PDB file of C-alpha atoms and ligand atoms in Angstrom:
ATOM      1  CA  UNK A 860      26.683  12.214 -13.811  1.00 42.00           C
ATOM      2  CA  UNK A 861      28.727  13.640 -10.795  1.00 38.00           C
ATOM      3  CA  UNK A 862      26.117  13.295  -7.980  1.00 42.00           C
ATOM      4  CA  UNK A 863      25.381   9.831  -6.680  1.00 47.00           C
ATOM      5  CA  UNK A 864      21.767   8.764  -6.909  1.00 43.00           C
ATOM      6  CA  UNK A 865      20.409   8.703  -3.069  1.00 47.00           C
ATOM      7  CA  UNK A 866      20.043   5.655  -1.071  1.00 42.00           C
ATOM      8  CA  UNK A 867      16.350   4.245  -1.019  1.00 47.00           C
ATOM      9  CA  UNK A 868      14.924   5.778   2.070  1.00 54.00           C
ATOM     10  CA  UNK A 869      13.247   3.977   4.443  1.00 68.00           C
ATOM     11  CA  UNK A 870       9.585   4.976   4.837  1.00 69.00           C
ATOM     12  CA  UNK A 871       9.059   8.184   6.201  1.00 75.00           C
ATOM     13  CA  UNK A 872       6.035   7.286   8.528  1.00 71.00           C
ATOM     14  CA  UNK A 873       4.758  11.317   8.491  1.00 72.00           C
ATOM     15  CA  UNK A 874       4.741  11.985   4.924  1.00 70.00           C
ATOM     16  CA  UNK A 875       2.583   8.590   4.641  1.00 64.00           C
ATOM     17  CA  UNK A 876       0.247  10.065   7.633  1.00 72.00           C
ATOM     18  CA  UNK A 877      -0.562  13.523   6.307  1.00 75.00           C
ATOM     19  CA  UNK A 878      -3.260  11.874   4.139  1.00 81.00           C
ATOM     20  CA  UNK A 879      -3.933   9.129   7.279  1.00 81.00           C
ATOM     21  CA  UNK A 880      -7.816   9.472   6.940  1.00 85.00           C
ATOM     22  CA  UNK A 881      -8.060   8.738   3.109  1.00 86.00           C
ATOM     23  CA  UNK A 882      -5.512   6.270   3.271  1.00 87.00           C
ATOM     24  CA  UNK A 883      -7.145   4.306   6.400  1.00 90.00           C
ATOM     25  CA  UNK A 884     -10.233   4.654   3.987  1.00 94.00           C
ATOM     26  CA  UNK A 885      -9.813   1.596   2.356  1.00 96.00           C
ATOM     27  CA  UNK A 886      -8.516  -0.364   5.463  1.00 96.00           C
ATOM     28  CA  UNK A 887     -11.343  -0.125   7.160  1.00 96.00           C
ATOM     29  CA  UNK A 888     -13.556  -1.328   4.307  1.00 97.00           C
ATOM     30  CA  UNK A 889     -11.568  -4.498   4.175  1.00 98.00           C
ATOM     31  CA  UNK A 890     -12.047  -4.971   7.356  1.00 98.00           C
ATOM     32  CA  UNK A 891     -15.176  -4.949   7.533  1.00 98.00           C
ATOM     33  CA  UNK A 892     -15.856  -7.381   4.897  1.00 98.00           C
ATOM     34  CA  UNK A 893     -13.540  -9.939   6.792  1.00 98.00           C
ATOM     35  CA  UNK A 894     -16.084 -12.682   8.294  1.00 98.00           C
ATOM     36  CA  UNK A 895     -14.688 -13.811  11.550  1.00 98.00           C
ATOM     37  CA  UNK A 896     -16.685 -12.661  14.725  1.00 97.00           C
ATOM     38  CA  UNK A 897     -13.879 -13.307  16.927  1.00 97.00           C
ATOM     39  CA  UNK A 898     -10.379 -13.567  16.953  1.00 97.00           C
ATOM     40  CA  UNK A 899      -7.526 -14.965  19.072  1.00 97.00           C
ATOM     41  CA  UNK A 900      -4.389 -13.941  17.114  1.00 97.00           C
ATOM     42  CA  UNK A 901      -4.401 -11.626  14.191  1.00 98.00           C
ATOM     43  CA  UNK A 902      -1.250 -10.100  12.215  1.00 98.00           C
ATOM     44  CA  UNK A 903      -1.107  -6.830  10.302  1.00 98.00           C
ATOM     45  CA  UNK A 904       1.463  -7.468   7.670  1.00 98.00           C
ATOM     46  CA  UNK A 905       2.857  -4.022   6.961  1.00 97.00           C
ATOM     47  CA  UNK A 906       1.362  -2.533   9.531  1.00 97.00           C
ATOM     48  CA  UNK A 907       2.872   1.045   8.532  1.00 94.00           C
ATOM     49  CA  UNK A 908       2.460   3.803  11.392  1.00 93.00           C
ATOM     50  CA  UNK A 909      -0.223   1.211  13.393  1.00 95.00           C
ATOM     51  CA  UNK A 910      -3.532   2.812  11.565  1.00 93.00           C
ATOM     52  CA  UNK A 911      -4.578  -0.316  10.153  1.00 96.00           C
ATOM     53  CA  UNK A 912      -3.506  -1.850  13.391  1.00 97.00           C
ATOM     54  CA  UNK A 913      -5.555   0.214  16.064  1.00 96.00           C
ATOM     55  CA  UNK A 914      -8.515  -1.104  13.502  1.00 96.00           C
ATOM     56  CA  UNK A 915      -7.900  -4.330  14.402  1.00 98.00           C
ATOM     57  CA  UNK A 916      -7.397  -3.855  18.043  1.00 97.00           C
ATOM     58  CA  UNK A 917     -10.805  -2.067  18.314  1.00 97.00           C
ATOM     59  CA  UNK A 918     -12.781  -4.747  15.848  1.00 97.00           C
ATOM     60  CA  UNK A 919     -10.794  -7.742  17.949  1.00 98.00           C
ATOM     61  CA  UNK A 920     -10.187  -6.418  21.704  1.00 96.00           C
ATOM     62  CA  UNK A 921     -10.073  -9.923  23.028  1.00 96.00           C
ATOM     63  CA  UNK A 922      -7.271 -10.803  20.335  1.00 97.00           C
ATOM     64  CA  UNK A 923      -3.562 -10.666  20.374  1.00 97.00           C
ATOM     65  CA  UNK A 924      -2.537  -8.218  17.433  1.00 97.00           C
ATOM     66  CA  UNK A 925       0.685  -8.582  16.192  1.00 97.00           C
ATOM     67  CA  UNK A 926       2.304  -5.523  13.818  1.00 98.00           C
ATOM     68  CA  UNK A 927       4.626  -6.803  11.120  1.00 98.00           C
ATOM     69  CA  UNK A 928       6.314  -4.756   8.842  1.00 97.00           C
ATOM     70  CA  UNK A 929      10.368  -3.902   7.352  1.00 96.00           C
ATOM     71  CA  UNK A 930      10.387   0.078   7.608  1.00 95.00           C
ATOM     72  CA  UNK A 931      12.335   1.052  11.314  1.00 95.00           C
ATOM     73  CA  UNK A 932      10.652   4.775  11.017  1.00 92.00           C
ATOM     74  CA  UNK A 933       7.360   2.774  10.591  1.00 93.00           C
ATOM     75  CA  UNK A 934       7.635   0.472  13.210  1.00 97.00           C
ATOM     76  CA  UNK A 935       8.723   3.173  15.664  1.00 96.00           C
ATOM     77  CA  UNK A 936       5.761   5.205  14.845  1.00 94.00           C
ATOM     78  CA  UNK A 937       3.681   2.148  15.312  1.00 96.00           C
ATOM     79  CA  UNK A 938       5.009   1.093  18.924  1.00 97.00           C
ATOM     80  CA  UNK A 939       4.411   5.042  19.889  1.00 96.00           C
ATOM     81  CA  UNK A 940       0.573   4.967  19.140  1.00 95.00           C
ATOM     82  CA  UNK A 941      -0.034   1.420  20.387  1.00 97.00           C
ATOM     83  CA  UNK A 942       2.281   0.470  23.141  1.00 95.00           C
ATOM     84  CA  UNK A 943       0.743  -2.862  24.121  1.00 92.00           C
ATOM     85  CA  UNK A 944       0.492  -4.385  20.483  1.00 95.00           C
ATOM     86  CA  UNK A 945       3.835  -6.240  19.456  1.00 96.00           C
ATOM     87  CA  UNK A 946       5.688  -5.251  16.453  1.00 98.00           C
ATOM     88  CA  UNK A 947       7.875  -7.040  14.570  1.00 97.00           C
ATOM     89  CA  UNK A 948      10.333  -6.388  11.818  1.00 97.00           C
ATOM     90  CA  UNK A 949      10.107  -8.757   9.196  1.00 97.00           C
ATOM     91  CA  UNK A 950      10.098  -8.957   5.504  1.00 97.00           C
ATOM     92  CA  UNK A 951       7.068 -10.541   3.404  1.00 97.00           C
ATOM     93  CA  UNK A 952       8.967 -12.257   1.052  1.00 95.00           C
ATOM     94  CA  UNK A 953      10.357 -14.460   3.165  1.00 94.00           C
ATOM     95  CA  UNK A 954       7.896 -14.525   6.412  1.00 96.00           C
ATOM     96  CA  UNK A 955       5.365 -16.984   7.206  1.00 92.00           C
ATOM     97  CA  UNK A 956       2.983 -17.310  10.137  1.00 90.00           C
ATOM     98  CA  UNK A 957       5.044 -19.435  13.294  1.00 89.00           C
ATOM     99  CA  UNK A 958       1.961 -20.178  15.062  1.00 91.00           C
ATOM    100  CA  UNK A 959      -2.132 -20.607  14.155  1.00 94.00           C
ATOM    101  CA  UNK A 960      -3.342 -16.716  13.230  1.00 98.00           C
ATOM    102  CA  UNK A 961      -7.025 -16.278  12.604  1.00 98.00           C
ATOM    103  CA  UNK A 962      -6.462 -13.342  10.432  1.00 98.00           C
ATOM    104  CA  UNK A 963      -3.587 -12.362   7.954  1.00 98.00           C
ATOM    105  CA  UNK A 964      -4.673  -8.562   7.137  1.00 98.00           C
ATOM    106  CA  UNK A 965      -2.462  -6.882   4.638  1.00 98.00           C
ATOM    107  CA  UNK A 966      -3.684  -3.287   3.583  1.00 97.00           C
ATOM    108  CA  UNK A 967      -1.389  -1.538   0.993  1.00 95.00           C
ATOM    109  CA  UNK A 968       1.554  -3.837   1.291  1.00 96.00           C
ATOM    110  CA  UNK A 969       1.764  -6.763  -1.090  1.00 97.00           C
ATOM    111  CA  UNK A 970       2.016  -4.509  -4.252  1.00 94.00           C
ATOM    112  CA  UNK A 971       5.531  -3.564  -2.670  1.00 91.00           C
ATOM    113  CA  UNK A 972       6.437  -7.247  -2.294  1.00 95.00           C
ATOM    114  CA  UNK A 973       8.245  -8.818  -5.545  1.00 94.00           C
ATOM    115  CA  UNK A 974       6.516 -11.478  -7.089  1.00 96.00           C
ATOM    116  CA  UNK A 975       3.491 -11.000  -4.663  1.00 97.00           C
ATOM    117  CA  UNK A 976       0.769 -13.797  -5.310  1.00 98.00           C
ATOM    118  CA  UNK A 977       3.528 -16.358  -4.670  1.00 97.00           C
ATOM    119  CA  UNK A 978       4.178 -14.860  -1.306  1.00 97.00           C
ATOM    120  CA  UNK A 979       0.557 -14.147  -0.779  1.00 98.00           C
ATOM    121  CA  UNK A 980       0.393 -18.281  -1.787  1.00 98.00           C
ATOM    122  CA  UNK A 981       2.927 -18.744   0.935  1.00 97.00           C
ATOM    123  CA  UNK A 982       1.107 -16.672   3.768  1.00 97.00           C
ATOM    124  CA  UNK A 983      -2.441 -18.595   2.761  1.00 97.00           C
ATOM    125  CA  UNK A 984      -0.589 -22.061   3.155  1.00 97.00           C
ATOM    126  CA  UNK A 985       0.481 -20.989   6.581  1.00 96.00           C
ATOM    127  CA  UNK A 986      -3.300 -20.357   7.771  1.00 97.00           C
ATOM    128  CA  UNK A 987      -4.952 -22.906   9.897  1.00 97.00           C
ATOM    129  CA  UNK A 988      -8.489 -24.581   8.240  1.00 97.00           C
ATOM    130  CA  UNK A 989     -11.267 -21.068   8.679  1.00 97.00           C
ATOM    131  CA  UNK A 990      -8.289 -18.864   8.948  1.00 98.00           C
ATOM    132  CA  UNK A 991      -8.809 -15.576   7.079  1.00 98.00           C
ATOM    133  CA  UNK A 992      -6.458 -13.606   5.066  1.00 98.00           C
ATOM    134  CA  UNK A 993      -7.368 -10.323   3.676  1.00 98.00           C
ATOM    135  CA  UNK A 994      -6.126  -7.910   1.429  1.00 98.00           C
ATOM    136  CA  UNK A 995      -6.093  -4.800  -0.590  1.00 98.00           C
ATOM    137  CA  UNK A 996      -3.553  -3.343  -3.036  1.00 97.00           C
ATOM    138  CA  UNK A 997      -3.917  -0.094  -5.469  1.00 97.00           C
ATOM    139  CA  UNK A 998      -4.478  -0.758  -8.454  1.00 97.00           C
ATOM    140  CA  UNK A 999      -3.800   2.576  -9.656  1.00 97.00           C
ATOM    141  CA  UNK A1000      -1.072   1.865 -12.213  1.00 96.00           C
ATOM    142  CA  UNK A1001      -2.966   3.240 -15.452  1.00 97.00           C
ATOM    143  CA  UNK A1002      -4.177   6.053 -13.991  1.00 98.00           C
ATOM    144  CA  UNK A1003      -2.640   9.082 -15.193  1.00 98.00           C
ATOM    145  CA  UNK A1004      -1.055   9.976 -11.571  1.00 97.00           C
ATOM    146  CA  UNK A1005       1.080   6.558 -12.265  1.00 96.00           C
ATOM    147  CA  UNK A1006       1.666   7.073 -16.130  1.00 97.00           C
ATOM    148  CA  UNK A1007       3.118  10.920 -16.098  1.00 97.00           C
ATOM    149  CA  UNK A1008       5.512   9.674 -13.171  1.00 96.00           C
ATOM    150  CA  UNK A1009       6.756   6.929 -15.831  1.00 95.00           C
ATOM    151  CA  UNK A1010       6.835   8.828 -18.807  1.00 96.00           C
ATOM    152  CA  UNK A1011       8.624  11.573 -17.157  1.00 96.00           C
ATOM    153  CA  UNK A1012      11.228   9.507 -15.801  1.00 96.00           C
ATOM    154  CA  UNK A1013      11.628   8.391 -19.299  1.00 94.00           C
ATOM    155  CA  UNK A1014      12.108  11.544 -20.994  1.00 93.00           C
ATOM    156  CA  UNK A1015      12.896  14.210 -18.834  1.00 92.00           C
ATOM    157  CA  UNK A1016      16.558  14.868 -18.546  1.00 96.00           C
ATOM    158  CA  UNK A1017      17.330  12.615 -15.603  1.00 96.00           C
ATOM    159  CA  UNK A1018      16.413   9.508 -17.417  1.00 95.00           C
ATOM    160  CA  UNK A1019      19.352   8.052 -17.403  1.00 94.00           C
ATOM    161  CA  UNK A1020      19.622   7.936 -13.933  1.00 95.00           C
ATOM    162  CA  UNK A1021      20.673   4.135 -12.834  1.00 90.00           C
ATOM    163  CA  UNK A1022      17.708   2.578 -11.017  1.00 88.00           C
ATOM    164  CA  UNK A1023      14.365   5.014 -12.875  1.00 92.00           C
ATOM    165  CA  UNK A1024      13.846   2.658 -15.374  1.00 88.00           C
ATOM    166  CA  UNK A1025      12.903  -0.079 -12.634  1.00 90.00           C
ATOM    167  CA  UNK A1026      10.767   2.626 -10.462  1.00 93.00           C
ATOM    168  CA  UNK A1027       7.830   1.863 -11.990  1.00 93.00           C
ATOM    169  CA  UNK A1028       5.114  -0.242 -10.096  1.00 92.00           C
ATOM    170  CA  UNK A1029       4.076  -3.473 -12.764  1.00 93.00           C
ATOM    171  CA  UNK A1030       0.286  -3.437 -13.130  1.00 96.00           C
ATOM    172  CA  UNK A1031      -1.377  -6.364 -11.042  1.00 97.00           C
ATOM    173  CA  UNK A1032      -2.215  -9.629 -12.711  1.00 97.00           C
ATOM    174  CA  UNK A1033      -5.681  -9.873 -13.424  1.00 97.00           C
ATOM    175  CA  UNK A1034      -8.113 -11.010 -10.611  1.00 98.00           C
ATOM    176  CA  UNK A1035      -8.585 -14.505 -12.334  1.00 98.00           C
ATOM    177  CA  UNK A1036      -5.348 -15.371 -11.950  1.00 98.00           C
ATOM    178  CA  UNK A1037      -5.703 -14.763  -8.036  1.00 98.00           C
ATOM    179  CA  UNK A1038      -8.701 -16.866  -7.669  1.00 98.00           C
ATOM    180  CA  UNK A1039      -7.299 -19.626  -9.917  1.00 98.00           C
ATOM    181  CA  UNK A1040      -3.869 -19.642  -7.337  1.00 98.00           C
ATOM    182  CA  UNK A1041      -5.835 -19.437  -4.275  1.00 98.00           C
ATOM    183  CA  UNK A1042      -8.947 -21.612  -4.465  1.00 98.00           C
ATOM    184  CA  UNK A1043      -7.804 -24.697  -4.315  1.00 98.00           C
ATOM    185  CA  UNK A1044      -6.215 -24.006  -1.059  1.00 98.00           C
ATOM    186  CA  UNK A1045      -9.181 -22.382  -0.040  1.00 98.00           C
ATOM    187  CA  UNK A1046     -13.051 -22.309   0.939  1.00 98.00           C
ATOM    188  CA  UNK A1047     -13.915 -19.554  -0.506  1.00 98.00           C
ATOM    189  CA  UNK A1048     -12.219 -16.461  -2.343  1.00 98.00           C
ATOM    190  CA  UNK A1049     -13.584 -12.908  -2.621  1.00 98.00           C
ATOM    191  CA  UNK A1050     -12.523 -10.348  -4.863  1.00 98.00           C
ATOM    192  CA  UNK A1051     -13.824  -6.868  -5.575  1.00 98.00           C
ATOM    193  CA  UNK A1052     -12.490  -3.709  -6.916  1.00 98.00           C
ATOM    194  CA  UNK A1053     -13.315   0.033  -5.296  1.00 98.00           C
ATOM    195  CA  UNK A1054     -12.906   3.566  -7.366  1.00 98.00           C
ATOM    196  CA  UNK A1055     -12.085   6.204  -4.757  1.00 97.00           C
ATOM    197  CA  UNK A1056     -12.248   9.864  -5.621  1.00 96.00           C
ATOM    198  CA  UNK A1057     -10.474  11.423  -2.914  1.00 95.00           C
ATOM    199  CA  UNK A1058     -11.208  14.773  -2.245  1.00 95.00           C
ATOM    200  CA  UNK A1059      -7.438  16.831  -2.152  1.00 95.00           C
ATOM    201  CA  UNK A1060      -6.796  20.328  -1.759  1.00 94.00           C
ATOM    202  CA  UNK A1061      -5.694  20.907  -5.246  1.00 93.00           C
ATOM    203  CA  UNK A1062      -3.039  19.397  -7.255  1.00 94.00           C
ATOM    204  CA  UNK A1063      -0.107  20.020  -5.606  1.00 94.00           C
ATOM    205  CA  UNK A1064      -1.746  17.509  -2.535  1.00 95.00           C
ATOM    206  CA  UNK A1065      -1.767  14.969  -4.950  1.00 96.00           C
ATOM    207  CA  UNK A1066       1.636  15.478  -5.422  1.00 96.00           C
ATOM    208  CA  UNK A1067       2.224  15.503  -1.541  1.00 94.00           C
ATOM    209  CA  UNK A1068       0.271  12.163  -1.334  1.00 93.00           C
ATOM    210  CA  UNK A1069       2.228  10.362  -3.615  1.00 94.00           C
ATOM    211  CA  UNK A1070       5.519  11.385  -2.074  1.00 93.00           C
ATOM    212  CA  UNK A1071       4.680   9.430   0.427  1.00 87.00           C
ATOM    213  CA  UNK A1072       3.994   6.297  -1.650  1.00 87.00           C
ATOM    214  CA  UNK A1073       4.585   5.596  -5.641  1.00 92.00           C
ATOM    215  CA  UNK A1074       6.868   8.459  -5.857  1.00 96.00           C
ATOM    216  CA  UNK A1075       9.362   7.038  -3.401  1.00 92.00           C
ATOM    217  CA  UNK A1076      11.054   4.630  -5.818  1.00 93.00           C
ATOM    218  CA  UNK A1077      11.358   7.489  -8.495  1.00 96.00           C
ATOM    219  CA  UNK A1078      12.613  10.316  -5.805  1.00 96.00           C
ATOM    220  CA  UNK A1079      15.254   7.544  -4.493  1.00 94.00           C
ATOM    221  CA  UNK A1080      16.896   7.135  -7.823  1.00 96.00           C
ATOM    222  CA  UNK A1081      17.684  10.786  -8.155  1.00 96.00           C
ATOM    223  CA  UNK A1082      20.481  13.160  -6.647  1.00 96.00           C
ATOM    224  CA  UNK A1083      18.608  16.575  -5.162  1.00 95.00           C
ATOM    225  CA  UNK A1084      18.897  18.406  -7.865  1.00 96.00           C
ATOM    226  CA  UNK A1085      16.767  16.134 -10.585  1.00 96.00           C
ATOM    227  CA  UNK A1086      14.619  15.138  -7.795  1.00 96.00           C
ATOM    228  CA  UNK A1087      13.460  18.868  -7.753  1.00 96.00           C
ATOM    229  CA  UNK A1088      13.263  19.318 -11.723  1.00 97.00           C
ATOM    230  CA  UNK A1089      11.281  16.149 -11.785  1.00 97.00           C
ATOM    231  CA  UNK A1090       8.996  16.998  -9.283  1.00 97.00           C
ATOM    232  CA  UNK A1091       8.595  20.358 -10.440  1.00 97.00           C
ATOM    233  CA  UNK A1092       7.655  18.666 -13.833  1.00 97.00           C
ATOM    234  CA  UNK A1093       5.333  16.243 -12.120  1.00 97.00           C
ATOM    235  CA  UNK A1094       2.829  18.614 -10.406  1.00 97.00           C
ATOM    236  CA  UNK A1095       3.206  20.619 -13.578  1.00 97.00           C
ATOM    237  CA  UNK A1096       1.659  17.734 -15.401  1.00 97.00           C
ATOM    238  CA  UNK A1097      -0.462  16.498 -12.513  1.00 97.00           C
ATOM    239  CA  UNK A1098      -2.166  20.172 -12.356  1.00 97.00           C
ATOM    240  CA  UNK A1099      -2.954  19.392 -16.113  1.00 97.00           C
ATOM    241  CA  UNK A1100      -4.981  16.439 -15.648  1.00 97.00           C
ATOM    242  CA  UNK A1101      -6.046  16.565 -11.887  1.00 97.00           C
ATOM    243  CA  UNK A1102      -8.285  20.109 -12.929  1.00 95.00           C
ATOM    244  CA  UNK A1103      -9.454  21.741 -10.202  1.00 96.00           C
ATOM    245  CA  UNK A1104     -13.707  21.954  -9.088  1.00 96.00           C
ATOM    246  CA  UNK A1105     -15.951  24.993  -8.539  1.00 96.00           C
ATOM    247  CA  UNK A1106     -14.915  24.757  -4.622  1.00 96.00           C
ATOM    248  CA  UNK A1107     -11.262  24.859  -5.636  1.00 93.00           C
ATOM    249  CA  UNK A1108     -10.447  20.958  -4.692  1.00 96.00           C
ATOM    250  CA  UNK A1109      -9.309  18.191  -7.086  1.00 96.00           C
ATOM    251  CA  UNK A1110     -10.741  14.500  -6.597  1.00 97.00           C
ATOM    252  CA  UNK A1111      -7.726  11.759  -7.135  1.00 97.00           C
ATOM    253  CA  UNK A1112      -9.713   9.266  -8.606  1.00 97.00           C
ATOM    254  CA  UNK A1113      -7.974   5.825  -7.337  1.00 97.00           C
ATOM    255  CA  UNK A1114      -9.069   2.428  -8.014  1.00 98.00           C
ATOM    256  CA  UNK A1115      -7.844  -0.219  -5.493  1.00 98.00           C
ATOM    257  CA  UNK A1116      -8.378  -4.253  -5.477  1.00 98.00           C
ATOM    258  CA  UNK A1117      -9.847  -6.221  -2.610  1.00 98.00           C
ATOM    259  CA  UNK A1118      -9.669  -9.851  -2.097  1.00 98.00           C
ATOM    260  CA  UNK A1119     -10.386 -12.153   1.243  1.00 98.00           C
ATOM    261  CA  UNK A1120      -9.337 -15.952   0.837  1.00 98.00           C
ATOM    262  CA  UNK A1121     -10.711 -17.959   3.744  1.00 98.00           C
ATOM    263  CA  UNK A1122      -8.906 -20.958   4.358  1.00 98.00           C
TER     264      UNK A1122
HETATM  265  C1  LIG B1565       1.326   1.882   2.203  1.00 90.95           C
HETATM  266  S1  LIG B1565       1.927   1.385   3.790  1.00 90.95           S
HETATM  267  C2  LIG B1565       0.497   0.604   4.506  1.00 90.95           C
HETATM  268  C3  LIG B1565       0.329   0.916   5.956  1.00 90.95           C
HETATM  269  C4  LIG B1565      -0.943   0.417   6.612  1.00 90.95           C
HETATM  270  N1  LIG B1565      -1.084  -1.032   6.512  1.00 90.95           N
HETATM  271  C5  LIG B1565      -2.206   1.075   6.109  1.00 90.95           C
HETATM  272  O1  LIG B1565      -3.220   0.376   6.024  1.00 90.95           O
HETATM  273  O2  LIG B1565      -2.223   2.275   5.827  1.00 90.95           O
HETATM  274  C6  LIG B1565       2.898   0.022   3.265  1.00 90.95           C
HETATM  275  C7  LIG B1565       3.793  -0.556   4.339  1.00 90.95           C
HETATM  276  O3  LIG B1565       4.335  -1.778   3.858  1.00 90.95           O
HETATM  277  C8  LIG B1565       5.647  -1.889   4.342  1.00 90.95           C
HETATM  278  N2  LIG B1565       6.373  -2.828   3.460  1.00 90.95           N
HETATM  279  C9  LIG B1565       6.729  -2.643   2.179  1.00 90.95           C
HETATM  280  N3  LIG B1565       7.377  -3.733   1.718  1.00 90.95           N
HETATM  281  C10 LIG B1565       7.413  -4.628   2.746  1.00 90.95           C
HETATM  282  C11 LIG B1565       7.953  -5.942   2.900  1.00 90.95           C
HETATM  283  N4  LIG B1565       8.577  -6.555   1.898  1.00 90.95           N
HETATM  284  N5  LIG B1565       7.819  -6.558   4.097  1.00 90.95           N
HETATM  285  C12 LIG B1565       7.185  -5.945   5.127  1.00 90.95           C
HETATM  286  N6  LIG B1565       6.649  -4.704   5.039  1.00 90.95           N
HETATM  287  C13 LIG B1565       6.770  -4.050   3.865  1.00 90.95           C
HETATM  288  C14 LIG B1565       6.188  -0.485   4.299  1.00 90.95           C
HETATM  289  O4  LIG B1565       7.285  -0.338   5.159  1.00 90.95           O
HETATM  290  C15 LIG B1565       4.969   0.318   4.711  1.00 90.95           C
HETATM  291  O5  LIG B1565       4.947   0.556   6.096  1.00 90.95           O
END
């Protein structure tokens, strides 16, 4: 291979926001399952571009919210839209709470963090006694969005381009083994799944959605021109299984887990 795989890019905070109203979907259903009335000090942990953050502001006005997250293009966006909230850059696997925080919200950020629960342990251990934390990860990986990116990347070919064979999300643990890790350190532990079925304006929006997430780790292991062929070969196959409705849109059917451990 002549051409050097690229660099993995930092987040690009406007690809992520072109779908900010679906995405902020499921953030806003968290919160509002997370029982505290009030709050004094509350930290978004990958706060992204500061949607999930201005939720918290508004649901917490009297609170200090803190942004937390390890993308620069992120963070930037994030100080632009909420100048008064501090942001910090940090990285989950190794942070833990300095200080008593009534709420640990993490939407759409743990399932990028290696070996999650135990850092999701290590977050919950920092909580003071009724401190929340709250959570919510896709759990998309058997969906067929998720399975055509990893079957092309095997067999397409650019698979033997270093670094696709590890681009792959792993499928989360089951939800047993999160209430089994966290309830002895806590009151009580909450754990639901939701189904989306996002309405998209056809396949290719699918595609554009998931450039701005899953697709990242694929895209980043490829030189330009095998990042075209395999997205050209992607919304190929996504166009076969995402059909199209009568009104000419395509749902993106995408499960996602919930769970809210109360110290
Ligand atoms: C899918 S976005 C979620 C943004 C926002 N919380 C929301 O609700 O839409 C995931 C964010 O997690 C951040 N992230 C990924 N791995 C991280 C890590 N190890 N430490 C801190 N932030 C991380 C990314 O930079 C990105 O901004």
């Amino acid at each position: 291979m002549s051409v050097p795989p690229r660099p993995l890019d930092d987040w690009n905070a406007d690809q992520y926001l072109k779908f900010e109203d679906e995405r902020t979907r499921p953030t806003r259903d968290l919160l509002a399952q997370v029982p505290l009335r009030k709050a004094r000090m509350a930290v978004d942990l990958g706060c992204g571009p500061g949607n999930s953050t201005e939720l918290l502001v508004d649901r917490y006005p009297e609170a200090t919210v803190v942004g937390l997250d390890s993308s620069k293009d992120m963070l930037r966006q994030a100080r632009k839209r909420l100048p008064r909230c501090v942001f910090i850059e940090a990285d989950l696997a190794a942070w833990t709470p300095q200080e008593p925080v009534d709420l640990l919200f993490a939407n759409a950020v743990f399932q990028w963090v290696p070996d999650h629960q135990m850092a999701m342990k290590r977050v919950i251990e920092g909580l003071p006694q009724g401190g929340v934390f709250a959570a919510q990860m896709p759990d998309n990986t058997r969906e067929p969005s998720h399975v055509l990116m990893e079957q092309l990347a095997n067999r397409g070919w650019w698979a033997n381009y270093p670094g696709l064979a590890e681009a792959a999300r792993a499928d989360l643990p089951g939800p047993e083994s999160y209430y089994d890790l966290f309830k002895p350190l806590c009151q009580r532990v909450e754990i639901w799944h939701t189904i989306y079925n996002h309405v998209m304006a056809g396949p290719k929006a699918i595609v554009e959605w998931f450039k701005g997430s899953a697709l990242r780790p694929f895209l980043s292991a490829l030189d330009a021109p095998a990042a075209d062929d395999f997205l050209k070969a992607y919304t190929a196959e996504i166009a076969r299984h995402y059909p199209v409705r009568a009104d000419g849109q395509t749902l993106l059917r995408f499960p996602r887990f919930f769970i809210i451990a109360t110290r």
